[in-house]
Coordinates of C-alpha atoms in Angstrom, one line a residue:
M1423 CA -0.2 0.0 -0.2
P1424 CA 1.7 3.5 -1.0
P1425 CA 2.2 6.0 2.1
F1426 CA -1.4 7.7 3.5
Q1427 CA -1.2 11.1 2.3
G1428 CA -4.6 11.6 4.5
T1429 CA -4.3 14.3 7.7
I1430 CA -2.2 13.8 10.9
F1431 CA -4.6 12.5 12.7
C1432 CA -5.8 9.2 10.3
T1433 CA -1.6 8.1 9.7
P1434 CA -0.8 5.0 11.5
W1435 CA 1.6 6.6 14.1
W1436 CA -0.5 8.5 14.8
L1437 CA -3.6 6.1 16.3
D1438 CA -1.4 4.0 17.3
A1439 CA -0.1 6.7 19.8
V1440 CA -3.7 7.5 21.0
A1441 CA -6.0 4.3 20.3
T1442 CA -2.7 1.4 21.1
G1443 CA -4.7 -1.8 20.1
E1444 CA -8.0 -0.1 19.5
W1445 CA -7.9 0.8 16.1
G1446 CA -8.4 -0.4 12.6
E1447 CA -9.1 0.2 8.9
I1448 CA -11.2 -0.2 5.7
T1449 CA -8.8 -0.1 2.6
I1450 CA -10.2 -0.1 -0.9
E1451 CA -7.2 -0.8 -3.3
R1452 CA -7.5 -1.5 -7.5
D1453 CA -4.5 -2.7 -9.2
G1454 CA -2.4 -2.2 -6.0
Q1455 CA -3.6 1.1 -5.9
L1456 CA -4.8 2.6 -3.0
F1457 CA -8.2 4.5 -3.9
A1458 CA -10.0 5.0 -0.7
R1459 CA -9.3 4.3 3.2
L1460 CA -11.4 4.7 6.7
P1461 CA -9.9 4.1 10.0
Y1462 CA -11.6 3.7 12.9
V1463 CA -11.7 3.4 16.5
E1464 CA -13.2 0.3 18.1
K1465 CA -14.3 0.3 22.1
S1466 CA -16.4 -1.8 24.2
R1467 CA -18.1 0.1 26.9
W1468 CA -21.1 -1.3 29.3
G1469 CA -21.6 -4.3 26.3
F1470 CA -22.0 -2.1 23.8
R1471 CA -19.5 -1.9 20.2
L1472 CA -18.3 1.8 20.1
L1473 CA -16.5 3.1 16.7
N1474 CA -15.3 6.6 17.8
M1475 CA -13.2 9.2 18.2
P1476 CA -10.2 8.6 20.2
P1477 CA -8.9 11.2 22.4
L1478 CA -6.6 14.3 21.2
T1479 CA -8.2 13.8 17.2
Q1480 CA -9.7 16.4 15.7
T1481 CA -11.2 14.4 12.6
L1482 CA -11.3 10.6 11.5
G1483 CA -13.6 10.3 7.9
P1484 CA -13.2 8.6 4.9
W1485 CA -10.0 9.6 2.2
L1486 CA -10.5 9.3 -0.6
R1487 CA -8.1 9.2 -3.6
P1488 CA -8.4 12.7 -6.0
Y1489 CA -10.7 11.9 -9.0
P1490 CA -9.6 13.9 -12.6
G1491 CA -12.7 13.6 -14.0
K1492 CA -16.1 15.0 -14.9
Y1493 CA -17.9 16.4 -11.9
A1494 CA -20.8 13.8 -12.6
N1495 CA -18.5 11.4 -12.9
R1496 CA -16.3 11.8 -9.7
L1497 CA -20.0 12.1 -7.3
S1498 CA -20.7 8.5 -8.9
E1499 CA -17.5 7.2 -7.7
E1500 CA -17.3 8.9 -4.4
K1501 CA -20.6 7.0 -3.8
S1502 CA -19.2 3.9 -5.2
L1503 CA -16.4 4.2 -2.5
I1504 CA -17.7 5.7 0.3
T1505 CA -20.8 2.8 0.1
E1506 CA -18.2 0.4 0.0
L1507 CA -16.7 1.8 3.3
I1508 CA -19.8 2.2 5.1
E1509 CA -20.6 -1.8 4.6
R1510 CA -17.3 -3.1 4.8
L1511 CA -17.5 -1.2 8.9
P1512 CA -17.2 -4.2 11.7
P1513 CA -20.5 -4.5 13.6
F1514 CA -20.7 -1.2 16.1
D1515 CA -23.8 0.0 18.6
L1516 CA -22.7 3.6 18.4
F1517 CA -21.0 5.1 15.0
V1518 CA -19.4 8.4 15.9
Q1519 CA -16.5 10.2 13.5
S1520 CA -15.8 13.9 13.1
F1521 CA -14.8 14.1 9.1
H1522 CA -12.2 16.9 7.9
Y1523 CA -13.7 20.2 6.6
S1524 CA -12.5 19.4 2.8
F1525 CA -15.0 16.0 3.2
T1526 CA -18.5 17.6 1.6
N1527 CA -20.2 15.2 0.3
W1528 CA -21.9 13.1 3.1
L1529 CA -24.8 12.2 1.2
P1530 CA -23.9 8.1 1.2
F1531 CA -24.2 7.9 4.7
Y1532 CA -26.9 9.8 5.0
W1533 CA -28.7 7.1 2.7
K1534 CA -26.9 4.3 5.0
G1535 CA -29.1 5.5 7.9
F1536 CA -26.7 8.0 9.3
Q1537 CA -27.2 11.3 10.6
Q1538 CA -25.2 15.0 10.4
T1539 CA -24.7 17.9 12.9
T1540 CA -22.5 20.6 11.2
R1541 CA -19.7 21.6 14.3
Y1542 CA -16.7 23.9 12.9
T1543 CA -13.3 24.8 13.3
Y1544 CA -11.4 28.3 12.8
V1545 CA -8.8 28.4 9.8
I1546 CA -6.3 30.9 8.6
E1547 CA -5.3 29.9 5.1
A1548 CA -3.6 33.1 3.5
L1549 CA -0.2 32.5 5.1
D1550 CA 1.8 34.0 2.5
D1551 CA 2.0 37.7 4.0
L1552 CA 2.5 37.9 7.7
E1553 CA 1.6 41.5 7.2
Q1554 CA -1.6 40.6 6.0
V1555 CA -2.0 37.9 8.8
W1556 CA -1.2 40.1 11.0
G1557 CA -3.6 43.2 9.9
N1558 CA -6.7 40.6 9.6
I1559 CA -6.4 39.6 13.7
D1560 CA -8.6 41.6 15.9
S1561 CA -7.3 44.9 17.1
K1562 CA -8.0 44.2 20.8
T1563 CA -6.0 40.9 20.4
R1564 CA -3.2 42.4 18.4
N1565 CA -3.4 44.8 21.7
I1566 CA -3.0 41.5 23.8
V1567 CA 0.0 39.9 22.2
R1568 CA 1.6 43.9 22.4
K1569 CA 0.7 44.3 25.6
A1570 CA 2.2 40.4 26.8
G1571 CA 5.7 41.5 24.5
K1572 CA 6.3 44.6 27.0
L1573 CA 5.5 42.7 29.9
G1574 CA 8.3 40.9 29.1
I1575 CA 7.1 37.6 28.2
V1576 CA 9.3 35.8 26.1
V1577 CA 8.2 32.4 23.8
E1578 CA 10.4 29.5 23.5
E1579 CA 9.9 26.3 21.7
S1580 CA 10.8 24.0 24.3
D1581 CA 11.3 19.7 24.6
D1582 CA 9.9 20.2 28.0
I1583 CA 6.8 18.2 28.0
E1584 CA 6.5 17.9 31.7
T1585 CA 5.8 21.8 32.6
F1586 CA 3.5 21.7 29.6
I1587 CA 1.3 19.0 30.8
E1588 CA 1.3 20.6 34.5
L1589 CA -0.1 23.9 32.8
N1590 CA -2.2 22.4 30.4
E1591 CA -3.6 20.6 33.6
M1592 CA -3.6 23.8 35.2
T1593 CA -6.6 25.2 33.0
F1594 CA -8.6 22.3 33.5
S1595 CA -8.4 22.5 37.4
R1596 CA -9.8 25.8 37.0
Q1597 CA -12.9 24.6 36.2
G1598 CA -13.0 21.7 38.8
L1599 CA -12.6 19.7 35.9
P1600 CA -10.0 16.5 35.3
L1601 CA -7.6 16.2 33.0
P1602 CA -9.9 14.7 30.1
Y1603 CA -6.9 12.9 28.7
S1604 CA -3.8 10.8 30.8
R1605 CA -0.4 11.8 31.4
D1606 CA 1.2 9.3 30.0
L1607 CA -1.6 9.3 26.6
V1608 CA 0.3 13.1 26.5
R1609 CA 3.8 11.6 26.9
R1610 CA 3.5 8.9 24.4
L1611 CA 1.9 10.8 22.2
D1612 CA 4.8 13.5 22.2
S1613 CA 7.2 11.0 21.4
A1614 CA 5.9 9.4 18.4
C1615 CA 5.6 13.5 17.1
V1616 CA 9.2 14.3 18.0
E1617 CA 10.4 10.8 15.9
H1618 CA 8.2 11.9 13.1
D1619 CA 9.3 15.9 13.4
A1620 CA 5.7 16.9 13.9
R1621 CA 4.9 18.8 17.0
K1622 CA 6.2 22.7 18.1
L1623 CA 5.8 23.2 21.9
Y1624 CA 6.2 27.0 22.8
I1625 CA 6.2 27.7 26.6
A1626 CA 5.4 31.2 27.4
Y1627 CA 7.5 32.9 30.3
G1628 CA 7.8 35.7 32.5
K1629 CA 10.1 37.6 33.7
D1630 CA 11.1 36.0 36.6
G1631 CA 11.6 32.6 34.6
K1632 CA 7.9 31.0 35.6
P1633 CA 6.2 29.6 32.9
H1634 CA 3.0 31.4 32.2
T1635 CA 1.0 29.3 29.3
G1636 CA 2.1 26.4 27.3
L1637 CA 1.1 25.8 23.2
Y1638 CA 1.2 22.5 22.0
C1639 CA 0.9 22.5 18.1
V1640 CA 1.1 19.4 15.7
Q1641 CA 1.6 19.5 12.0
D1642 CA 1.0 17.6 8.7
Q1643 CA 2.5 18.4 5.1
H1644 CA -0.5 20.7 4.4
T1645 CA -1.5 22.3 8.2
V1646 CA -0.2 23.7 11.7
Y1647 CA -2.8 22.0 14.3
H1648 CA -3.8 24.4 18.1
L1649 CA -4.1 21.1 19.7
M1650 CA -3.5 21.7 23.0
Q1651 CA -3.0 24.9 25.2
G1652 CA -3.0 25.5 28.8
G1653 CA -1.6 28.3 31.5
D1654 CA -1.3 29.1 35.2
P1655 CA -5.1 30.7 36.0
D1656 CA -3.4 33.3 38.2
L1657 CA -1.4 34.8 35.4
R1658 CA -4.1 34.9 32.5
S1659 CA -3.8 38.6 32.7
S1660 CA -0.6 38.5 31.0
G1661 CA -1.6 38.0 27.4
A1662 CA 0.9 34.9 27.1
N1663 CA -1.6 32.7 25.5
H1664 CA -2.2 35.2 22.8
L1665 CA 1.6 35.9 22.3
A1666 CA 2.3 32.0 22.2
T1667 CA -0.6 31.6 19.7
W1668 CA 0.7 34.3 17.5
E1669 CA 4.4 33.2 17.4
S1670 CA 2.8 29.5 16.4
I1671 CA 1.0 31.0 13.5
K1672 CA 4.1 32.9 12.8
F1673 CA 5.1 29.4 12.3
A1674 CA 2.6 28.5 10.0
V1675 CA 3.2 31.6 7.6
K1676 CA 7.0 30.6 7.8
M1677 CA 6.5 26.9 6.5
G1678 CA 3.4 28.5 4.0
K1679 CA 1.0 26.1 5.8
V1680 CA -2.6 26.5 6.5
Y1681 CA -3.3 27.1 10.6
D1682 CA -6.4 25.2 12.2
F1683 CA -7.4 26.0 15.6
E1684 CA -9.2 23.4 15.6
G1685 CA -12.2 24.8 16.6
S1686 CA -14.8 25.1 19.3
M1687 CA -18.3 24.8 19.9
I1688 CA -17.5 26.4 23.5
E1689 CA -18.1 30.2 22.9
P1690 CA -15.3 32.2 24.7
V1691 CA -12.7 29.4 23.1
E1692 CA -14.8 30.3 19.4
H1693 CA -14.3 33.4 20.5
F1694 CA -10.3 33.6 21.1
C1695 CA -10.2 31.6 17.6
R1696 CA -11.7 34.0 15.5
S1697 CA -10.2 36.9 17.0
F1698 CA -6.9 36.2 15.2
G1699 CA -8.9 36.4 11.9
A1700 CA -8.9 32.9 11.3
K1701 CA -12.3 31.7 9.2
Q1702 CA -15.2 29.4 10.2
K1703 CA -15.1 26.2 8.2
P1704 CA -18.0 23.7 8.6
Y1705 CA -17.6 20.3 9.3
F1706 CA -19.7 17.2 10.2
Q1707 CA -19.9 14.7 12.8
I1708 CA -21.3 11.7 11.3
S1709 CA -23.4 9.5 13.5
K1710 CA -25.2 6.1 13.7
V1711 CA -27.0 4.2 16.9
N1712 CA -27.9 0.8 15.7
S1713 CA -28.5 0.1 19.6
V1714 CA -31.9 0.2 20.8
P1715 CA -31.1 0.8 24.2
L1716 CA -28.4 3.5 23.3
K1717 CA -31.4 4.7 20.9
M1718 CA -33.7 5.6 23.8
Y1719 CA -31.1 7.0 25.8
Q1720 CA -30.2 9.5 23.0
D1721 CA -34.1 10.0 22.5
I1722 CA -34.4 10.9 26.7
R1723 CA -31.5 13.1 26.2
D1724 CA -33.0 15.1 23.4
W1725 CA -36.0 15.8 24.9
L1726 CA -33.9 16.5 28.0
R1727 CA -32.6 19.2 25.9
L1728 CA -35.7 20.6 24.6
L1729 CA -37.3 21.0 28.2
R1730 CA -34.1 22.6 29.6
G1731 CA -34.1 25.1 26.9
A1732 CA -38.0 25.8 27.1

């Protein structure tokens, strides 16, 4: 099979790190060439078989070989390939995957009884002109970046994954939440990213040498992804979060890559992404429930949401 050319999140080495022993893939080959691929992560919970997203992974979904022919023929090819991928999925009670925003044709999934929820990420695409990128940033955010520099905040590239994990955990602790993934998983993923030259870790320090914030980015051949960030809640007003983000965007500009904030449906996080001049990109979360008990639970949950809204 030829080397896979999708996003970093679909590569075998990434999946080995975040879903050790739990992932598989469906591939379609013709004459020794790869035409389509769909990785999945399989877990068992409470007696149910789940095909869902692994931690720290923005998107999975199908990869389809680019089709050079007419548009109508391309849609026909997509229907054929996607339908075969769906039919070859292992048995499941629940399927949930988020697809990359470049995937726009989910009709074959709809025809097979799947549902779709639109979610959003934020992306900076015009990365050939640093001044233009800076000019597109909200004026308030530019002032925060400038203020951080005047306060003596220094952003350094680092290999100190333990300091980053501590800063990342502080962000969740401030909200009364545990770290949503294990420290060992972060360490394992970091080792894999270092091995594949796929990460940039930034730590922002104050004048006294105390770390204010940490930012963990990963990259593939097309995109730099804003994967994880965290900081000391007592030092939030320093602007270090914004300065570290700006430094990572500058790296993407230097490399000529798209910068993907990975988005969020959480309002304050969405505002942070948007304030850097990033454009909104819709992407699909595709799901299907095959289990009657799970379907009943889903219906009850939806009704409770409606009642709370009312």
